[in-house]
Coordinates of C-alpha atoms in Angstrom, one line a residue:
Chain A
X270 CA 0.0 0.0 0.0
X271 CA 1.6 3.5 -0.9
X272 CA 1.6 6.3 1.2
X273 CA -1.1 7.9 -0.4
X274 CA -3.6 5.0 -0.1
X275 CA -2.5 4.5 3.8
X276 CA -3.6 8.3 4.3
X277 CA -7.1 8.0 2.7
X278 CA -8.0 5.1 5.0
X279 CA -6.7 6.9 8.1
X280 CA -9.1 10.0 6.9
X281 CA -12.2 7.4 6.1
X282 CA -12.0 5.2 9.7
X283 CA -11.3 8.8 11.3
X284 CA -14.3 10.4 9.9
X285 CA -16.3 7.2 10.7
X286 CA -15.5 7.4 14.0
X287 CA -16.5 10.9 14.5
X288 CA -19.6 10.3 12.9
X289 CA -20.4 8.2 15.6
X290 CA -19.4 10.4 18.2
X291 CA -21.7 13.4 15.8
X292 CA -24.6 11.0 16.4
X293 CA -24.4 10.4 20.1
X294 CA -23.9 14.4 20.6
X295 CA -26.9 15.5 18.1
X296 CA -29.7 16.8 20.7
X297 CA -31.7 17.6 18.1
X298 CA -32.5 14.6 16.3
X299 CA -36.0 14.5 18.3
X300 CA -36.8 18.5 18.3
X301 CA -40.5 19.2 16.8
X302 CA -41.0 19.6 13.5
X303 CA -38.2 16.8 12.3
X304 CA -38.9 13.3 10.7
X305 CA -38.6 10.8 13.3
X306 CA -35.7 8.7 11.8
X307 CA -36.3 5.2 10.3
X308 CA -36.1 2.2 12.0
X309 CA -37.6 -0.9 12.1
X310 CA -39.2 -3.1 15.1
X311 CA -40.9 -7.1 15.3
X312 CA -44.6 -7.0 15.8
X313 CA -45.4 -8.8 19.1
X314 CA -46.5 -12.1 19.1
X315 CA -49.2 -11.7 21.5
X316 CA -52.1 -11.3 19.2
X317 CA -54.0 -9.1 20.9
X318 CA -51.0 -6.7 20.7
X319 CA -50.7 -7.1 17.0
X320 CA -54.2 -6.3 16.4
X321 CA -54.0 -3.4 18.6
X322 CA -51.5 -2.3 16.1
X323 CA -53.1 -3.3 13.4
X324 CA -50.1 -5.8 12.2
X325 CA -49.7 -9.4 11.5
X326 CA -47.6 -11.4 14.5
X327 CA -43.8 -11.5 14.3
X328 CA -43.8 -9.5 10.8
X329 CA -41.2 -6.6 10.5
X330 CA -42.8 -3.5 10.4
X331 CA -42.1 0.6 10.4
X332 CA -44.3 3.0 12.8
X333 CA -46.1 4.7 9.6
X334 CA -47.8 0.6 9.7
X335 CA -49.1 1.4 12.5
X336 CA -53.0 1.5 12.1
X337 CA -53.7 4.7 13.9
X338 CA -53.1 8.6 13.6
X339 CA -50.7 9.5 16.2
X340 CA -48.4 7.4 17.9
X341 CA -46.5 7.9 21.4
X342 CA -43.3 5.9 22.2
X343 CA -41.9 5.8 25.0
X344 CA -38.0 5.0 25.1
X345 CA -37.5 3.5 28.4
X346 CA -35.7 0.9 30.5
X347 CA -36.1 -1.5 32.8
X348 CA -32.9 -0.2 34.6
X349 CA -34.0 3.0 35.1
X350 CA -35.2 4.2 38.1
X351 CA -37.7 7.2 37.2
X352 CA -38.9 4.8 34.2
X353 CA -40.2 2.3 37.2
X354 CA -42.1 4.8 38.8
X355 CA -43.3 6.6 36.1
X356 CA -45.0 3.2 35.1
X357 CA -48.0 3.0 36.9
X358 CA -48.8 6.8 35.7
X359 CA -48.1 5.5 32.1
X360 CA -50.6 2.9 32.3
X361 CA -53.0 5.1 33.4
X362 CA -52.4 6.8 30.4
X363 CA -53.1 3.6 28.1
X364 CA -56.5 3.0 30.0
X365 CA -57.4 6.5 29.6
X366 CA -57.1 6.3 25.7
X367 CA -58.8 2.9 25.5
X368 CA -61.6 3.9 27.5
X369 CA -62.3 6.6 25.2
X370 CA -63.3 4.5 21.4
X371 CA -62.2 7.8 19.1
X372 CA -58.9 8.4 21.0
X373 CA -57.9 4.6 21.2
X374 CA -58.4 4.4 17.0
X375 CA -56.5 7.9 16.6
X376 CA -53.8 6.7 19.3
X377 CA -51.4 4.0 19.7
X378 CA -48.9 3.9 22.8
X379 CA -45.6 1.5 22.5
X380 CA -42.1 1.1 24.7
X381 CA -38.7 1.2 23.7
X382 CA -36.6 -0.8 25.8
X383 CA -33.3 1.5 25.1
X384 CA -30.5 -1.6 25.8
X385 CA -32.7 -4.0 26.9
X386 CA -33.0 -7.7 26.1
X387 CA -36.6 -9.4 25.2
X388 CA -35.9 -11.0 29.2
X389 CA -35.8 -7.6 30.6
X390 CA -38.3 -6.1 28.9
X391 CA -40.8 -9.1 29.7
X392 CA -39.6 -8.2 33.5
X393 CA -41.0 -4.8 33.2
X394 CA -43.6 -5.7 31.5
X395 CA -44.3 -8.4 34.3
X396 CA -43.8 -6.3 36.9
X397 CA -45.3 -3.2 36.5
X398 CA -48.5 -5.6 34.3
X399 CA -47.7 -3.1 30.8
X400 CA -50.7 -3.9 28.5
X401 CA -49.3 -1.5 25.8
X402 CA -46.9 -3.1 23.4
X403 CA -43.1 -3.1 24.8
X404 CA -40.2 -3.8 22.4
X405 CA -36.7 -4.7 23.0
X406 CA -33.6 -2.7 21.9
X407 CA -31.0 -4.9 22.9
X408 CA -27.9 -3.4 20.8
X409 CA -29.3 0.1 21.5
X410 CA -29.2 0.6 17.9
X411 CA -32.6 2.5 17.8
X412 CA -31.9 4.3 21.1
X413 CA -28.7 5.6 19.2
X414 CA -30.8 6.4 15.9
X415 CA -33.0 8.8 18.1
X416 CA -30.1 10.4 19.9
X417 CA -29.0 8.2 22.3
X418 CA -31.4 10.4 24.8
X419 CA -31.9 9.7 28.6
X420 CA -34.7 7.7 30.0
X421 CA -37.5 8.0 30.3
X422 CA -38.2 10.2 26.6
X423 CA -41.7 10.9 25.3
X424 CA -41.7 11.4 21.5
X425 CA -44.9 11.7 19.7
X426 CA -45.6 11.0 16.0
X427 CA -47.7 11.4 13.3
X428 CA -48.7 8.0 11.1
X429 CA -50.4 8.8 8.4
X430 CA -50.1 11.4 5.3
X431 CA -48.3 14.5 4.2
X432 CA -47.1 14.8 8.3
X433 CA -46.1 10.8 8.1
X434 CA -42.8 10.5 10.9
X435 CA -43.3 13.9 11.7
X436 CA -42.0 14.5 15.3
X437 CA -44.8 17.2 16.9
X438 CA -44.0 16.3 20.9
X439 CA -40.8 15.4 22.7
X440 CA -39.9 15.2 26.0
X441 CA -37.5 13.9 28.3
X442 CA -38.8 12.6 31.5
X443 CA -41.6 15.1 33.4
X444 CA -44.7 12.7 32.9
X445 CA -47.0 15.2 34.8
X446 CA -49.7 12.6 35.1
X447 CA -51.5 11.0 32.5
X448 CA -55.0 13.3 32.1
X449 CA -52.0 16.3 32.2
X450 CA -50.1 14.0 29.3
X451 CA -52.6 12.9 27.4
X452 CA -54.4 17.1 27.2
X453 CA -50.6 18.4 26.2
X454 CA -50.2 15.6 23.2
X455 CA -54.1 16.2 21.9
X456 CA -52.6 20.4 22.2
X457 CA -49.7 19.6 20.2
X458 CA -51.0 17.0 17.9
X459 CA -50.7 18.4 13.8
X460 CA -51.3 15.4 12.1
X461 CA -53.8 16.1 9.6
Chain B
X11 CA 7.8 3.1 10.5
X12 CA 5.6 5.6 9.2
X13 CA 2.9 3.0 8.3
X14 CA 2.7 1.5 11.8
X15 CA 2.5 5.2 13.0
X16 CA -0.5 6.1 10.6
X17 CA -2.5 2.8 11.7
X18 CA -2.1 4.0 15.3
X19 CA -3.2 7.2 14.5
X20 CA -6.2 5.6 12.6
X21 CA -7.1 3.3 15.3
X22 CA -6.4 6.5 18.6
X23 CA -8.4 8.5 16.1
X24 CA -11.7 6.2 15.7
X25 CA -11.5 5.1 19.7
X26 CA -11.2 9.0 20.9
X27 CA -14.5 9.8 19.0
X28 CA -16.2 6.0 19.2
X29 CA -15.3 5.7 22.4
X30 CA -17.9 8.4 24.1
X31 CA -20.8 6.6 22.4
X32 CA -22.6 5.6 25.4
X33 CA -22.9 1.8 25.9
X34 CA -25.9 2.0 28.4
X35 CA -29.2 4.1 28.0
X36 CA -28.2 6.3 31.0
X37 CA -31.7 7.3 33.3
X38 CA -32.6 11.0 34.0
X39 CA -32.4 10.2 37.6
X40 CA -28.5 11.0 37.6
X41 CA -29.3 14.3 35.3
X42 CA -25.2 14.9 34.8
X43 CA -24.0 13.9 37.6
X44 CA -22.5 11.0 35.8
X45 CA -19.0 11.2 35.2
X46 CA -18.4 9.5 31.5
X47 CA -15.1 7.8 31.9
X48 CA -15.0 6.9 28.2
X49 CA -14.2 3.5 27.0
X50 CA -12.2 1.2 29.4
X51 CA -9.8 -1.6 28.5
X52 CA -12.3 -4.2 29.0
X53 CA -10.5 -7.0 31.4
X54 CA -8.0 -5.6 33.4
X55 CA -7.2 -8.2 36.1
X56 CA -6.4 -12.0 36.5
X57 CA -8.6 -14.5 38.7
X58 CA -7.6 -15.7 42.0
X59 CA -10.6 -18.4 42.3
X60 CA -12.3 -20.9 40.3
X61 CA -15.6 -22.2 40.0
X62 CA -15.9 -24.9 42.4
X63 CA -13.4 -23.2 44.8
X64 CA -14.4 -22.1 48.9
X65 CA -15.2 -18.3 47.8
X66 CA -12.9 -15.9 50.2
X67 CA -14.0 -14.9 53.8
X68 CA -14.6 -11.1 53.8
X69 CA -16.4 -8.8 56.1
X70 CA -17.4 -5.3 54.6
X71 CA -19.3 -2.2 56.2
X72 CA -23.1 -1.2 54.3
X73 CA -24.8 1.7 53.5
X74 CA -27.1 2.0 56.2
X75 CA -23.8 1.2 58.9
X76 CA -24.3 -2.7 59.5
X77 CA -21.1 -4.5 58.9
X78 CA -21.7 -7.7 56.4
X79 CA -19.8 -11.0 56.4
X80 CA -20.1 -14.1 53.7
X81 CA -20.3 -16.2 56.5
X82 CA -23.5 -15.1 57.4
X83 CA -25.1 -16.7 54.5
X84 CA -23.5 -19.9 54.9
X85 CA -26.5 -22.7 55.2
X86 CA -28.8 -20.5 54.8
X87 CA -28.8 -18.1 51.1
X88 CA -27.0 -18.8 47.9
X89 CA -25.6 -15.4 48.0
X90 CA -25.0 -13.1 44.4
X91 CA -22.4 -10.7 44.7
X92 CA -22.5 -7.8 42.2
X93 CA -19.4 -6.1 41.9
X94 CA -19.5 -3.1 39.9
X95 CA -16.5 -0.6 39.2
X96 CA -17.2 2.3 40.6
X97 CA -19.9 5.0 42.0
X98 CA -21.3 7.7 39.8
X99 CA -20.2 6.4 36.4
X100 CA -22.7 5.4 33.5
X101 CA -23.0 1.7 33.7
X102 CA -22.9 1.5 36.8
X103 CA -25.3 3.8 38.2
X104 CA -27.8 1.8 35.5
X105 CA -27.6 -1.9 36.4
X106 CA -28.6 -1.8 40.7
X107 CA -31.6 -0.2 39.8
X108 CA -32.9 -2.9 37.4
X109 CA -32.1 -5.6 40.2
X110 CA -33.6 -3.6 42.3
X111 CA -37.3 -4.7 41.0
X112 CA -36.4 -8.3 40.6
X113 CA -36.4 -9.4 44.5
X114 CA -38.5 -11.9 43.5
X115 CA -36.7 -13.1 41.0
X116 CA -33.5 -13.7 43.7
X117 CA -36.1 -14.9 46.2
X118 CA -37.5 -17.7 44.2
X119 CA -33.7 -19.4 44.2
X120 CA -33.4 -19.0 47.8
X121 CA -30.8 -16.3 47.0
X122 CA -29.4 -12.8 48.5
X123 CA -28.2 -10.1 46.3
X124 CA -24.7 -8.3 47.6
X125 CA -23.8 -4.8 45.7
X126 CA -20.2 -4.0 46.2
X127 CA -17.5 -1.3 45.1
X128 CA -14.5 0.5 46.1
X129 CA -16.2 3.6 46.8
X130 CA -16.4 4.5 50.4
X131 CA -19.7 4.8 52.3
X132 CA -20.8 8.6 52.2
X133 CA -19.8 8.3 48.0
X134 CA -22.0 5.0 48.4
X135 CA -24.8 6.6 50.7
X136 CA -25.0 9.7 47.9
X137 CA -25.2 7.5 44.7
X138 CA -27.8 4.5 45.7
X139 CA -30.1 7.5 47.3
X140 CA -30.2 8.3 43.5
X141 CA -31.9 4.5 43.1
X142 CA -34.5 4.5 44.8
X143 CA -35.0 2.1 48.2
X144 CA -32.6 -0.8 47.4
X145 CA -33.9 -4.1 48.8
X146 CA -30.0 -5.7 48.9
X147 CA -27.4 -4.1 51.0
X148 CA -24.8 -2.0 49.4
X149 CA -21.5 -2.9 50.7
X150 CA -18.0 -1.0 50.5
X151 CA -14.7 -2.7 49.6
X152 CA -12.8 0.9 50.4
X153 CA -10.3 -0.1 53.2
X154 CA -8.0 -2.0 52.6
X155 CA -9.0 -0.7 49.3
X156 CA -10.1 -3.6 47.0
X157 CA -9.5 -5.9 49.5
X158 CA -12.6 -8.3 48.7
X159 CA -12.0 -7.4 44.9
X160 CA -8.5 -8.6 45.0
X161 CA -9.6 -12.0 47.1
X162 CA -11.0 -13.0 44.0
X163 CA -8.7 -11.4 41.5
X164 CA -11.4 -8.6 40.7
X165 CA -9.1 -5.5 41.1
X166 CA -8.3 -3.6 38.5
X167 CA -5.0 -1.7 38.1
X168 CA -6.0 1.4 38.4
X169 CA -7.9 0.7 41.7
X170 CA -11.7 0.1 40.3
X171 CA -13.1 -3.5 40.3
X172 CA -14.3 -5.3 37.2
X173 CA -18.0 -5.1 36.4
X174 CA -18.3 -9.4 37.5
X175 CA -21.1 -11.3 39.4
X176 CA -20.1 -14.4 41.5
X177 CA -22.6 -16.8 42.3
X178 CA -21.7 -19.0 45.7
X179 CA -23.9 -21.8 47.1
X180 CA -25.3 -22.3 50.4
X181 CA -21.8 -24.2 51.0
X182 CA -19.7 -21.4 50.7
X183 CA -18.3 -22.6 46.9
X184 CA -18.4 -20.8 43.8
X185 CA -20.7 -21.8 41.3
X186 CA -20.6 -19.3 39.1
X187 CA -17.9 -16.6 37.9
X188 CA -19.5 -14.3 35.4
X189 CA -16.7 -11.6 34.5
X190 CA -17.7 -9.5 31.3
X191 CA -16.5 -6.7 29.6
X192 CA -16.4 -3.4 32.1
X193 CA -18.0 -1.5 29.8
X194 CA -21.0 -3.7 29.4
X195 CA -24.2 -4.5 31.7
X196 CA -24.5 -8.4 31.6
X197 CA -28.2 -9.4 30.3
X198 CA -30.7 -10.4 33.4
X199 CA -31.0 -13.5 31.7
X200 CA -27.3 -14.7 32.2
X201 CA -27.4 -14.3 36.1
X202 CA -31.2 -16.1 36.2
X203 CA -30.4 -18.9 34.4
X204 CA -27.2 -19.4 36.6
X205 CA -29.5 -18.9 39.5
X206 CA -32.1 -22.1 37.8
X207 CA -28.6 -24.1 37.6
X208 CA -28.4 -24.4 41.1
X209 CA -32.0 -25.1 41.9
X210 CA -31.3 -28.5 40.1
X211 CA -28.0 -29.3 42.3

């Protein structure tokens, strides 16, 4: 290799590894108004999970799949501390939406489990009895798509037409209940 | 050798910038009070025991000012001992928490859950306040600094232990010697399925 071809590759793995580090640093990947970036997740194989989706078990599928309007993850994990206690709150929040026919077909609620196994996530699932789908993201590779942001982080979404991805609520932590929660995201909600 | 030099550069280059990628989701409960070490060399340390060995005698003071022993256990718990590297550092502050809502999961193998580092016990008293009520005592290895660490061949060089989880029996022996990379939580699952192991002994 000439000396030449020996500095090229320096430059390219050099700039690859500060991409990375670009990625992790980028705070504003989840600011309003931006495309949610892509990723991909498993449907659930409980089947009343996929139908509340509106997806077939165990396919691969992208949030704009989802059957709904607006959808509210949750990026979470079992390990973290203000995530358990914000649990109960956040259930609240899925029973409140359910209860109510319009809002449960215009909303969908999910989990991010930011570095968690399937195991871990079935714990906190287990534990804290989470009815709303809960995926894992064992090699954090989503969590560092969306910014590698603390836990608990509220993003909301839109699903469906010219707003499709579009980011219109984010939030780290700060669950102020869930009748508080669910009166901010209907405010903020620009989906159609 | 200016080849050698430029794949040095190349490799200092992608691990300075890499190397702050966090490896853990880190929780808002520590808000930036975490200090980011950065990558570490993942093993840094040789083991003294085996599995199948008499684990080493130790006796270390808890948060909350009881003084611990292993022997206290013996005949009576398996006993888990989580060693993590230090107080107030990402991984770290991220993996007691998630034990800490799996009590169950310990009590169903007739097993006690022991968190120790190096740190001393106001460091100790500061950081696991930040958890939450922890329902396994917290114990610190400070003086003689390491010295439980070392007994198992757990001390790092540079004073920190290595992010490890022993398993010993009811008998005192070690069943299970689980040490990963530092920079890495082990997965729940590991440390269960250990745990089922021993049911079947």
């Amino acid at each position: 290799m000439n000396k030449f071809k020996i500095i090229i590759c320096a430059l390219l793995i050099s700039l690859l590894g500060c991409s990375s580090y670009l990625v992790a640093a980028d705070k504003n990947i989840l600011d309003v108004g931006n495309q949610l970036p892509l990723f991909s997740l498993s449907a659930p194989p409980d089947l009343k999970q996929c139908t509340y989706l509106g997806l077939q078990a165990n396919q691969t599928f992208s949030l704009e799949q989802i059957k709904g309007e607006i959808v509210i993850i949750e990026i979470f994990s079992m390990y973290c501390p203000h995530c358990q206690k914000d649990a109960p709150a956040i259930n609240e929040l899925y029973t409140l939406i359910q209860n109510d026919p319009s809002l449960a077909r215009r909303i969908k609620l999910i989990g991010i489990g930011a570095g968690n196994s399937t195991f871990e996530v079935d714990i906190f699932k287990n534990k804290y009895q989470v009815e709303f789908p809960l995926f894992a993201d064992d090699d954090l590779s989503i969590h560092e798509k969306l910014g590698s942001v603390r836990t608990p982080y509220f993003i909301g979404i839109c699903t469906q037409g010219q707003k499709k991805n579009r980011i219109f609520f984010s939030q780290l932590a700060g669950f102020a209940g869930a009748r508080n929660f669910l009166d901010e995201i209907l405010k903020q909600a620009d989906c159609r | 050798m200016p080849k050698r030099k430029t794949i040095i550069l190349m490799l200092l280059t992608f691990f300075l910038f890499a190397g702050v990628t966090p490896l853990a989701a880190q929780s808002v409960n520590f808000k930036n009070s975490i200090y980011n070490p950065g990558i570490l060399k993942a093993r840094d340390s040789r083991l003294k025991v085996k599995v199948g060995d008499l684990a080493p005698q130790f006796s270390l003071p808890a948060v909350g000012g009881k003084k611990i022993s292993l022997k206290d256990f013996r005949g009576e718990k398996v006993v888990v001992l989580s060693f993590v590297p230090a107080a107030w550092t990402p991984v770290c502050s991220d993996q007691w928490p998630g034990y800490n809502i799996v009590e169950e999961l310990f009590k169903e193998h007739d097993a006690i859950l022991l968190g120790i580092t190096v740190d001393n016990i106001p460091t100790l008293f500061s950081w696991t306040q930040q958890m939450g009520d922890l329902w396994f005592p917290v114990l610190s290895d400070f003086w003689p600094h390491g010295a439980a660490a070392d007994s198992f061949g757990l001390l790092r060089g540079d004073g920190i232990a290595e992010r490890a989880l022993v398993i010993i029996d009811k008998a005192g022996v070690i069943r299970y010697l689980g040490v990963g990379d530092i920079n890495v939580r082990p997965p729940l699952e590991t440390l269960i399925k250990e745990l089922q192991k021993l049911d079947h002994r």
